[in-house]
Coordinates of C-alpha atoms and ligand atoms in Angstrom, one line a residue:
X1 CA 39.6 -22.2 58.9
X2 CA 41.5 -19.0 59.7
X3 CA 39.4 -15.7 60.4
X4 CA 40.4 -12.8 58.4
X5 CA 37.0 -11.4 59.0
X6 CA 36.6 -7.8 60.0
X7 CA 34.2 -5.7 61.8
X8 CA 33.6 -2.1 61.7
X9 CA 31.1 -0.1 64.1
X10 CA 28.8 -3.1 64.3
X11 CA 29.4 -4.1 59.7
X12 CA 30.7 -7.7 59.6
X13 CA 33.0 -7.6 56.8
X14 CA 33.8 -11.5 55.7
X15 CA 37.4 -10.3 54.8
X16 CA 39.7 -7.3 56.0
X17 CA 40.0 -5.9 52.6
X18 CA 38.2 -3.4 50.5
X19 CA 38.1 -0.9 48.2
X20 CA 39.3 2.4 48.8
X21 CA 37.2 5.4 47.7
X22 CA 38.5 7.0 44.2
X23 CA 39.6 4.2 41.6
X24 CA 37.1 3.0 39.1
X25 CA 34.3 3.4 41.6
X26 CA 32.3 6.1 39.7
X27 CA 29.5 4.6 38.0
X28 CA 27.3 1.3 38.5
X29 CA 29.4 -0.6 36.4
X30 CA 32.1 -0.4 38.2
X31 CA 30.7 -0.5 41.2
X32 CA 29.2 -3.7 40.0
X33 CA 32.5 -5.2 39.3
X34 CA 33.9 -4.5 43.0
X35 CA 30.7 -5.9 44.2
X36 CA 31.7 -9.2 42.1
X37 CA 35.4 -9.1 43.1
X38 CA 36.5 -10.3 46.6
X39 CA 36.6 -7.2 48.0
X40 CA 34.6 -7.3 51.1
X41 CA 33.2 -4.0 51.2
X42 CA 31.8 -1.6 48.2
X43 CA 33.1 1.4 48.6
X44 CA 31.7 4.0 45.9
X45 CA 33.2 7.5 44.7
X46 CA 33.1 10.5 47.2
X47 CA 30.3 12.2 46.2
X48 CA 29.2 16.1 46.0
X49 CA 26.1 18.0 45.8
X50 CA 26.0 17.7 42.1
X51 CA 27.7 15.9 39.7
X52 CA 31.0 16.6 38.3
X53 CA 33.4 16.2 35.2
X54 CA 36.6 16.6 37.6
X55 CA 39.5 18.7 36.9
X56 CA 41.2 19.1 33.4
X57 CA 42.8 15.2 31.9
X58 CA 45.5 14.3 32.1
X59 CA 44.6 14.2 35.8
X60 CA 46.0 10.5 36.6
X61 CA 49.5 9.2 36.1
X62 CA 50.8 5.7 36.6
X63 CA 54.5 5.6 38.7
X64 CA 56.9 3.0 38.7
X65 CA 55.9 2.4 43.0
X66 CA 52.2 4.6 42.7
X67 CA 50.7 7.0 41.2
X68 CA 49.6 11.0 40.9
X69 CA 46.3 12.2 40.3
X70 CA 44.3 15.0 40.8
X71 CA 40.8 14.1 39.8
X72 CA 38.9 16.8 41.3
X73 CA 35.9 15.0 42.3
X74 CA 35.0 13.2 39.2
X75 CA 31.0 11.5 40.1
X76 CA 27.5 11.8 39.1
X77 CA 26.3 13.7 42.6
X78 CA 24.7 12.1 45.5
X79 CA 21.2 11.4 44.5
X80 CA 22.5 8.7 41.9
X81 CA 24.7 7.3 44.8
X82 CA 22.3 7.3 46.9
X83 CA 20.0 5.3 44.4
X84 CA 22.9 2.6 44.0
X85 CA 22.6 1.5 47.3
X86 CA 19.8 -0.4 47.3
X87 CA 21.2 -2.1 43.6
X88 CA 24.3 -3.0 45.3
X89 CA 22.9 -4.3 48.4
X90 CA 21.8 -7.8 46.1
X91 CA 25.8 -8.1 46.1
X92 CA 25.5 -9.3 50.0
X93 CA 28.1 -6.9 50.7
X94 CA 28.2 -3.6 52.7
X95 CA 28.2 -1.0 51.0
X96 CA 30.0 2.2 52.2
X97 CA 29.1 5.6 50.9
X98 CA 31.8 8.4 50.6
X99 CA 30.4 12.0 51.1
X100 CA 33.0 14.7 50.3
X101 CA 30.6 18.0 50.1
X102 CA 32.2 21.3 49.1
X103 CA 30.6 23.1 52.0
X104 CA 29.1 22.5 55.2
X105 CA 25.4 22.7 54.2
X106 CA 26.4 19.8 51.4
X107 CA 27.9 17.5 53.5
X108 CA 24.7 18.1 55.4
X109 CA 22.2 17.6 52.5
X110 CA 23.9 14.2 51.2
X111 CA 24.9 12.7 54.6
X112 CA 21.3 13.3 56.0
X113 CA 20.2 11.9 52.1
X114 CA 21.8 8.6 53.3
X115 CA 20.0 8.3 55.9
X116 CA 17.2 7.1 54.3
X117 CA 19.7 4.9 51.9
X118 CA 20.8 0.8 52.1
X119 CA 24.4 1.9 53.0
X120 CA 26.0 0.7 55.9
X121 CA 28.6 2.6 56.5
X122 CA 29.3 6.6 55.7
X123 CA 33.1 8.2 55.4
X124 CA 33.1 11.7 55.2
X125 CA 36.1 12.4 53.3
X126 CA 37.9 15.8 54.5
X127 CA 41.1 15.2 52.9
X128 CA 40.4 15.9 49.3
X129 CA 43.3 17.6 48.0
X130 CA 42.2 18.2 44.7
X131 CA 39.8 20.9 44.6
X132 CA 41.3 24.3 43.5
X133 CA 40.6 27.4 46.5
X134 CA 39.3 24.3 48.6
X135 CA 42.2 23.4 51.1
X136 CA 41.8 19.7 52.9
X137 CA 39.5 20.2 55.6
X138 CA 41.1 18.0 57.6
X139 CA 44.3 20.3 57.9
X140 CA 41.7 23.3 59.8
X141 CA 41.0 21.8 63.2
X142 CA 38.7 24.4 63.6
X143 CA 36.8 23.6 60.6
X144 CA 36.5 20.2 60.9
X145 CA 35.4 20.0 64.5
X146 CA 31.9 22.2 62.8
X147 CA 31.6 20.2 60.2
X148 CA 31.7 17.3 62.5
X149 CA 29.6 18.9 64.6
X150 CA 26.6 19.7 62.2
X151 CA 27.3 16.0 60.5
X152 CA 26.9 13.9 63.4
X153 CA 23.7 15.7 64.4
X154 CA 21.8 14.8 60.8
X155 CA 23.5 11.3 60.5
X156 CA 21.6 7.9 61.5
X157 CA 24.2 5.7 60.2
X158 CA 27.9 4.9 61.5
X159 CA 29.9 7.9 60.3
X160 CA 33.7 7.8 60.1
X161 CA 36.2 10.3 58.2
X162 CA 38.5 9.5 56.1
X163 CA 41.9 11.8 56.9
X164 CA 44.9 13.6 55.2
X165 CA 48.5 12.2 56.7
X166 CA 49.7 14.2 59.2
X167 CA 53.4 14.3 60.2
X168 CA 53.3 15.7 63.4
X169 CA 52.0 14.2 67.1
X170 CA 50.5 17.4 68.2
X171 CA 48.3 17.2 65.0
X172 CA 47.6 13.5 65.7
X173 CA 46.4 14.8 69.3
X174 CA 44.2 17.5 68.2
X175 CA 42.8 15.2 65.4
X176 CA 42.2 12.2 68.0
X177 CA 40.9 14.8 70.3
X178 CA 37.8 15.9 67.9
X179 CA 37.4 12.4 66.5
X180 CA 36.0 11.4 70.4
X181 CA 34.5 14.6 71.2
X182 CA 32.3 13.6 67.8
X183 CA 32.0 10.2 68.9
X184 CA 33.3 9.2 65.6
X185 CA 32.4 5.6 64.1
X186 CA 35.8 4.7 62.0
X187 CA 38.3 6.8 60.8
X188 CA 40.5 5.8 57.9
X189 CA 43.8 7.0 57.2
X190 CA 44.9 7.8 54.8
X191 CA 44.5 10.1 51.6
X192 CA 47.0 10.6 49.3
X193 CA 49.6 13.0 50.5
X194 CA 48.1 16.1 48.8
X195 CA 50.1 18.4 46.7
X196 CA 52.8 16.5 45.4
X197 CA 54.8 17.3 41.8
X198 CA 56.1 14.7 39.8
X199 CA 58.2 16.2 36.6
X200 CA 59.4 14.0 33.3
X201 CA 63.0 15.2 32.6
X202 CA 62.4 13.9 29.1
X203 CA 59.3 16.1 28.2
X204 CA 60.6 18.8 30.7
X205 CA 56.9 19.0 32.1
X206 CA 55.2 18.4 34.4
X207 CA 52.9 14.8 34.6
X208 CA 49.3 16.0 35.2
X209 CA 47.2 19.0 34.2
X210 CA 45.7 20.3 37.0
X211 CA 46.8 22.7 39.7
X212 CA 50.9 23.2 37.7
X213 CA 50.7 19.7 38.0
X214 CA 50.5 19.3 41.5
X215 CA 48.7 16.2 43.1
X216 CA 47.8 13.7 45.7
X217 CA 50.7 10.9 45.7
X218 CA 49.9 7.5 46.4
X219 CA 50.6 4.0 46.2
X220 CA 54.0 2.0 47.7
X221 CA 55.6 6.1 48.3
X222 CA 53.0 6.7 51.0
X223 CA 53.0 3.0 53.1
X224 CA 55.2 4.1 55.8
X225 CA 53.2 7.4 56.4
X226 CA 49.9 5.5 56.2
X227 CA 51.4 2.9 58.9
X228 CA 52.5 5.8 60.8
X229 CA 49.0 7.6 60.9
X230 CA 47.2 4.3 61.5
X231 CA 49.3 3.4 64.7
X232 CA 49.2 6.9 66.0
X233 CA 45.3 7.1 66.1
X234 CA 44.5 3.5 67.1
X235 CA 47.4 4.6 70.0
X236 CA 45.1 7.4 71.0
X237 CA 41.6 6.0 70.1
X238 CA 42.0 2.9 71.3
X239 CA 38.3 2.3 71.0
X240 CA 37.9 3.8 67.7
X241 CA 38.3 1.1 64.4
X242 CA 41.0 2.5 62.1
X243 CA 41.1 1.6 58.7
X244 CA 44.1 1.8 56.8
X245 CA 44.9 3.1 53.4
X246 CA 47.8 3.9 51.4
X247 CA 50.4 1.5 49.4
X248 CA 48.9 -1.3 50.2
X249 CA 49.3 -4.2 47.1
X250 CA 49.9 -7.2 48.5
X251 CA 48.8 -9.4 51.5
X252 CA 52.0 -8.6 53.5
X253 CA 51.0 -4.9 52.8
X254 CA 47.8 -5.9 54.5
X255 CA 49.2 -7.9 57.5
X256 CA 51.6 -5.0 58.3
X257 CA 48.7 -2.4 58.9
X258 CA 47.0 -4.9 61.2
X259 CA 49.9 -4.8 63.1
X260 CA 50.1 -1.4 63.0
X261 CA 46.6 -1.2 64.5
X262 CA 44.6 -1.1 61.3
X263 CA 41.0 -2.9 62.3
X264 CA 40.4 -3.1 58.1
X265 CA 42.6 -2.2 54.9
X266 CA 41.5 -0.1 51.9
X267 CA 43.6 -0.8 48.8
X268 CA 43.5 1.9 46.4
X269 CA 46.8 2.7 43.8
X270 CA 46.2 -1.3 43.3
X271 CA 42.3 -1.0 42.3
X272 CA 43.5 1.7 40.2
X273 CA 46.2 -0.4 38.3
X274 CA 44.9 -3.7 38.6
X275 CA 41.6 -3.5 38.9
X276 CA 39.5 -4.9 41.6
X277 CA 40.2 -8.2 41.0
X278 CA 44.1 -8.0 42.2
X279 CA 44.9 -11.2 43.4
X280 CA 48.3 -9.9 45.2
X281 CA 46.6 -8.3 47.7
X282 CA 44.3 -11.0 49.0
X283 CA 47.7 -13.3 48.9
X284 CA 46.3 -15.8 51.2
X285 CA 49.3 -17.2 53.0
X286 CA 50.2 -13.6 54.3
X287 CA 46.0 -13.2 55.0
X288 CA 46.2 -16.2 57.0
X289 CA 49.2 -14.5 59.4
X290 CA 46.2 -11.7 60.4
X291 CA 44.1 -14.4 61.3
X292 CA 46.9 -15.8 64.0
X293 CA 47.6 -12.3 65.1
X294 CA 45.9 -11.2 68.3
X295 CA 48.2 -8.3 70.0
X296 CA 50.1 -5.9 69.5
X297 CA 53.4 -5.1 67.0
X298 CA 56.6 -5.3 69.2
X299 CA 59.2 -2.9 70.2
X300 CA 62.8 -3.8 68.5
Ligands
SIN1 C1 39.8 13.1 43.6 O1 38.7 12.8 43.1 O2 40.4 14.2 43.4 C2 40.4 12.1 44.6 C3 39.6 12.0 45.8 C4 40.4 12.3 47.0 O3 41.6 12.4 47.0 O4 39.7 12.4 48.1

């Protein structure tokens, strides 16, 4: 039988694919019904301090190859997440908790919360782009090599952090550089490209509420950035697992970031749309290609 199975700081994942942090990951029930789906991981919303409503609706639009949203953050706080784990465990899956504080001290408080949790795996998202007078973390090198700093100390589980794209290799250096110096567990890439602006010429307005209308863009728009991002850090952290995220919707999707270095593959836009039952992305002939691959993608 051919191995698609996946392993991530030490978490055996029976297949490559899992759900990315964001869509329809919020509350129990839906958490439930990625724990019943074949995704191979459960993956719940990033959570804050406290809970939140999210930003203003319409915060989510559907595009013809993706979609928009700005969300803001949408989830019931990290003590409810926290008390999840242990339901979601009787799945037999790992469970992965996503920690996206709006300060230091917060990412502190829930990542050291965790600790004492059934989840296996932490990502400490610093490339929400969503949050009004909150730019993505990940952008500040300074900033994140604290946070990292003051989140590695408190955390007892394998901690990874999920990033913004970046577009240029002196950015991918200095990233790569903090990600070792932190002796990061994972590190997925990526978020939604932050700050996009979709207009309707019909209505003459903009598509979502929030922030003019300006949002993180996802789906089959961003594939070739996440690819990108994905073979730049597993290029200079060769050690380090990379997950990738971003456009991916079908198996070939899939088998394309594992070439690109990818050790595991969140789908996201896809949840979103299809719900976690997609079928197209655990295609299983293209699955089957990952479990010949062994090496690397070729030069033309
Ligand atoms: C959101 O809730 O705004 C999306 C989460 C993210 O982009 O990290």
């Amino acid at each position: 039988m051919t191995d698609i199975s996946a392993k991530i700081a030490g978490v055996e994942l029976e297949n490559c694919v899992f759900n990315a942090a964001g869509p329809k990951d919020v509350t129990l029930e839906e958490l439930e019904a990625i724990a019943k789906s074949a995704s191979s991981a459960i993956t719940m919303k990033s959570c804050t301090l406290d809970p939140r409503t999210g930003n203003a609706e319409p915060r989510y639009y559907d595009l013809p190859e993706g979609s928009i949203n700005s969300m803001g953050l949408p989830n019931l706080g990290y003590r409810e997440y926290v008390n999840f784990t242990s339901v979601l465990k009787q799945h037999g899956k790992p469970v992965v908790a996503s920690v996206s504080g709006l300060k230091l001290e917060d990412n502190v408080e829930i990542v050291s919360a965790f600790n004492d949790s059934e989840a296996d795996l932490i990502e400490l998202n610093l490339s929400c782009p969503n949050i009004a007078g909150k730019p993505q973390v990940c952008y500040d090198f300074e900033q994140s090599d604290e946070v990292l700093k003051q989140v590695v100390r408190v955390c007892k589980k394998p901690i990874g952090v999920k990033l913004s794209p970046y577009f240029d290799f002196v950015h991918f250096e200095q990233m790569a550089e903090i990600l070792q110096k932190h002796r990061i567990a994972f590190a997925t890439c990526i978020n939604s490209i932050g700050n996009a602006l979709v207009i309707d010429p019909e209505k003459e307005s903009v598509v979502i509420k929030p922030k003019g209308g300006f949002g993180g863009l996802g789906g089959k728009y961003v594939k070739y950035t996440a690819l990108a991002n994905v073979n730049k850090f597993h290029e200079l952290l060769p050690e380090i697992p990379i997950i990738g995220c971003g456009g991916v919707y079908t198996g070939t999707d899939v088998f394309e970031f594992i070439l690109a270095g990818a050790s595991a593959v969140q789908a996201g836009s896809v949840f979103m749309q299809q719900g976690p039952d997609s079928e197209s992305v655990y295609a299983k002939e293209r699955l089957r290609k990952i479990g010949r691959f062994h090496g690397e993608i070729k030069d033309v």
